[in-house]
Tab-separated table of C-alpha atoms in Angstrom:
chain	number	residue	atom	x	y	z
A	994	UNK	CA	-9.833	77.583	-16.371
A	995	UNK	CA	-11.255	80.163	-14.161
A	996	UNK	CA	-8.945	82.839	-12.940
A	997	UNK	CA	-7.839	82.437	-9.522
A	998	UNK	CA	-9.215	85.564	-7.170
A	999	UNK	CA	-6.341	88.210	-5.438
A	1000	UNK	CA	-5.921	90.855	-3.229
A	1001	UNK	CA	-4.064	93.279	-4.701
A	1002	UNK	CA	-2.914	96.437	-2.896
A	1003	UNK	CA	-0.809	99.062	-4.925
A	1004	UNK	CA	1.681	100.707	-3.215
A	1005	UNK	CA	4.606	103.752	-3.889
A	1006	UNK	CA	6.611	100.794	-4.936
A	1007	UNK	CA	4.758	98.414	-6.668
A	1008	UNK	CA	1.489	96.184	-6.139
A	1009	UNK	CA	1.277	93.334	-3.747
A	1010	UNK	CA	-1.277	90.145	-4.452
A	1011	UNK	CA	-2.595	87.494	-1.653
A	1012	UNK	CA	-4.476	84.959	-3.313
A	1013	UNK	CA	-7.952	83.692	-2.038
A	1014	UNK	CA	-6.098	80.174	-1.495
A	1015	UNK	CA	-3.653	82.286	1.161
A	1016	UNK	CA	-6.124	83.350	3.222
A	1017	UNK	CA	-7.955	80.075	3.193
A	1018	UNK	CA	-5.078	78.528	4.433
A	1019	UNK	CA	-4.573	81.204	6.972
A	1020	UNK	CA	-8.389	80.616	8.134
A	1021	UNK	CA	-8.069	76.895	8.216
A	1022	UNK	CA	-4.498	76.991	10.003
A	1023	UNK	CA	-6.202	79.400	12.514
A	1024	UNK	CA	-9.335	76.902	12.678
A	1025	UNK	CA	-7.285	74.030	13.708
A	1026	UNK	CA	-5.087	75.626	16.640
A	1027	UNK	CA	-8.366	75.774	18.878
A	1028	UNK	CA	-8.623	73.646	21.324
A	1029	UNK	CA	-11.606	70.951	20.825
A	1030	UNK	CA	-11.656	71.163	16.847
A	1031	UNK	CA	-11.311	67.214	15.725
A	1032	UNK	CA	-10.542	68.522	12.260
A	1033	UNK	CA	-11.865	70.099	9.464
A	1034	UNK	CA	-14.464	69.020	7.325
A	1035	UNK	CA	-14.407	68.401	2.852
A	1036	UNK	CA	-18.246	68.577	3.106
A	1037	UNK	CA	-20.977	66.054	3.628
A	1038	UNK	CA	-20.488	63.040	1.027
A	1039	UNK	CA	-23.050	60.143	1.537
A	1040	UNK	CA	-24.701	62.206	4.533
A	1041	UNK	CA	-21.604	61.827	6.184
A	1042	UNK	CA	-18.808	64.221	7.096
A	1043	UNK	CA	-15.528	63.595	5.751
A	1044	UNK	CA	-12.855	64.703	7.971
A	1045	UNK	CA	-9.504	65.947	6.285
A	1046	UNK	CA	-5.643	65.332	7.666
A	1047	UNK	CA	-3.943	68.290	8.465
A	1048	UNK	CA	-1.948	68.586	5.528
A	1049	UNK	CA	-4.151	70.700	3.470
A	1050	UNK	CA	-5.471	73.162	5.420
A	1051	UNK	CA	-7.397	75.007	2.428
A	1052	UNK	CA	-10.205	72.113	2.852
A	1053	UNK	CA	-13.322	72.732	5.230
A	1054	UNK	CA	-12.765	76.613	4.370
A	1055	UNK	CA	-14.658	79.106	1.905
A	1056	UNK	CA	-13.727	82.825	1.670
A	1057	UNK	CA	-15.515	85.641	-0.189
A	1058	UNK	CA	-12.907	88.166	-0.850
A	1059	UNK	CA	-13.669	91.559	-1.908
A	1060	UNK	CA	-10.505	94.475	-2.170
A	1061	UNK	CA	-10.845	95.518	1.690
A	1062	UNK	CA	-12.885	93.130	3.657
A	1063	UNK	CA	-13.283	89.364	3.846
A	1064	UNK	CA	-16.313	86.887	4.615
A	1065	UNK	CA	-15.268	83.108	5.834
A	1066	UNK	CA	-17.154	80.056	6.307
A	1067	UNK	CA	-15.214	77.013	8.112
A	1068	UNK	CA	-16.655	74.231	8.144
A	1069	UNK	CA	-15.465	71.773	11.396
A	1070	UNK	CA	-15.829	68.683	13.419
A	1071	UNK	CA	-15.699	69.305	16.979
A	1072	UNK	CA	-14.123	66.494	19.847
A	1073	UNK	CA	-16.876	64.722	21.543
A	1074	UNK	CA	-17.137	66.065	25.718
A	1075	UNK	CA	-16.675	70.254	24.417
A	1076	UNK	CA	-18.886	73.300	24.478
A	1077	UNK	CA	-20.008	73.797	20.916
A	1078	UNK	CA	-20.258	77.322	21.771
A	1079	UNK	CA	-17.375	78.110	23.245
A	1080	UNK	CA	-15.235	76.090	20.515
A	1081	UNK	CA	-17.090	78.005	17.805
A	1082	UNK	CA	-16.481	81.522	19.606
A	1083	UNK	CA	-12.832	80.934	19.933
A	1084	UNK	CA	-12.729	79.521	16.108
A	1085	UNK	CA	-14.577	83.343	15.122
A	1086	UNK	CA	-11.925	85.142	17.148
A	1087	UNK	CA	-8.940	83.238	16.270
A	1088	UNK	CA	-9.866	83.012	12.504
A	1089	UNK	CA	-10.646	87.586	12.393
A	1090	UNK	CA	-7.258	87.920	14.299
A	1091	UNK	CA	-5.007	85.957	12.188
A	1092	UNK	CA	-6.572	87.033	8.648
A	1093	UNK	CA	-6.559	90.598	9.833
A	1094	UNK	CA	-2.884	90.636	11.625
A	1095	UNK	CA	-2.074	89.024	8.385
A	1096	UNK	CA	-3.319	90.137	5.265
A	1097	UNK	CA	-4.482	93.964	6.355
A	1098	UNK	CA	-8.069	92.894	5.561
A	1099	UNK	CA	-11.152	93.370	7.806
A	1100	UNK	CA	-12.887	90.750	8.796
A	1101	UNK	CA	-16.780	90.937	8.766
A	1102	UNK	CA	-18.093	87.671	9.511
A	1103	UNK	CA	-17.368	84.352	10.103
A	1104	UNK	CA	-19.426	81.233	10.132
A	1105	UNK	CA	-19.109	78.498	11.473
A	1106	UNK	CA	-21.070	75.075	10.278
A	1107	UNK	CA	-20.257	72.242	12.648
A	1108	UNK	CA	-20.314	69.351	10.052
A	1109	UNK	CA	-19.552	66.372	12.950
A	1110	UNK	CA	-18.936	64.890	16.149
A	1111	UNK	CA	-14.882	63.268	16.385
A	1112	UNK	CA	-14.995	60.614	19.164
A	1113	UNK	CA	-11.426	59.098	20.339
A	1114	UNK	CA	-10.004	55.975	19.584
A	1115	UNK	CA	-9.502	54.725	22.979
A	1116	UNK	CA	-13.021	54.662	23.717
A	1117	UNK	CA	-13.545	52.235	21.158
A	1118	UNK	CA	-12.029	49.479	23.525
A	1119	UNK	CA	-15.389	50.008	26.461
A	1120	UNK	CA	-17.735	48.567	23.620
A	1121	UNK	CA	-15.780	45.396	22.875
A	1122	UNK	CA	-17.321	41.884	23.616
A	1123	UNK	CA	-16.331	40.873	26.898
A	1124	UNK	CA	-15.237	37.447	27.256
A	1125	UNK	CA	-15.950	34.849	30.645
């Protein structure tokens, strides 16, 4: 089994790690506190983007890692009615500030893929059959 990537930072009194997984979660937690992000997405399975429950907020986010800098790709599904610009603007800024306020590390980029469209549930009752 493949090592699992850290931070590590060495100190006067010792070494500290932050795994890769930590700052996915911190990306993905970050992600999801924007306004107008449905969810996040596990990837395209069948052509179709699988949206993910809260509860694991490591899904729907990569991070390259190096010893002083950090690269992120999220990967979301925006609410139907937003500005996909805007959303993905405040996902970048919210995502930098929370890894760097963090972990210490610099952010350099982040991407963002939008994977999918979420529509709400309530709409769903407009398309019914109407009966006379």
């Amino acid at each position: 089994m493949e090592k699992e990537k850290e931070i590590k930072k060495t100190g006067t009194l010792g070494s500290i790690r932050i795994a890769d997984e930590v700052v996915s979660i911190i990306a993905g937690l970050a992600a999801t506190e924007v306004e107008g992000i449905a969810g996040m997405s596990g990837g395209i399975a069948g052509g179709i983007a699988e949206m993910l429950g809260r509860k694991n907020f490591a899904k729907g986010v990569k991070v390259e890692v190096g010893e002083k800098e950090a690269a992120v790709d999220l990967y979301i599904i925006v609410k139907y009615g937003v500005r996909i610009p805007d959303i993905a603007l405040a996902a970048q800024e919210n995502v930098k500030q929370a890894i760097e306020t963090m972990t210490g590390l610099s952010v350099v980029e982040v991407n963002v893929h939008v994977q999918g469209v979420g529509f709400p549930e309530d709409e769903n009752h407009e398309d019914e059959v109407r009966v006379r």
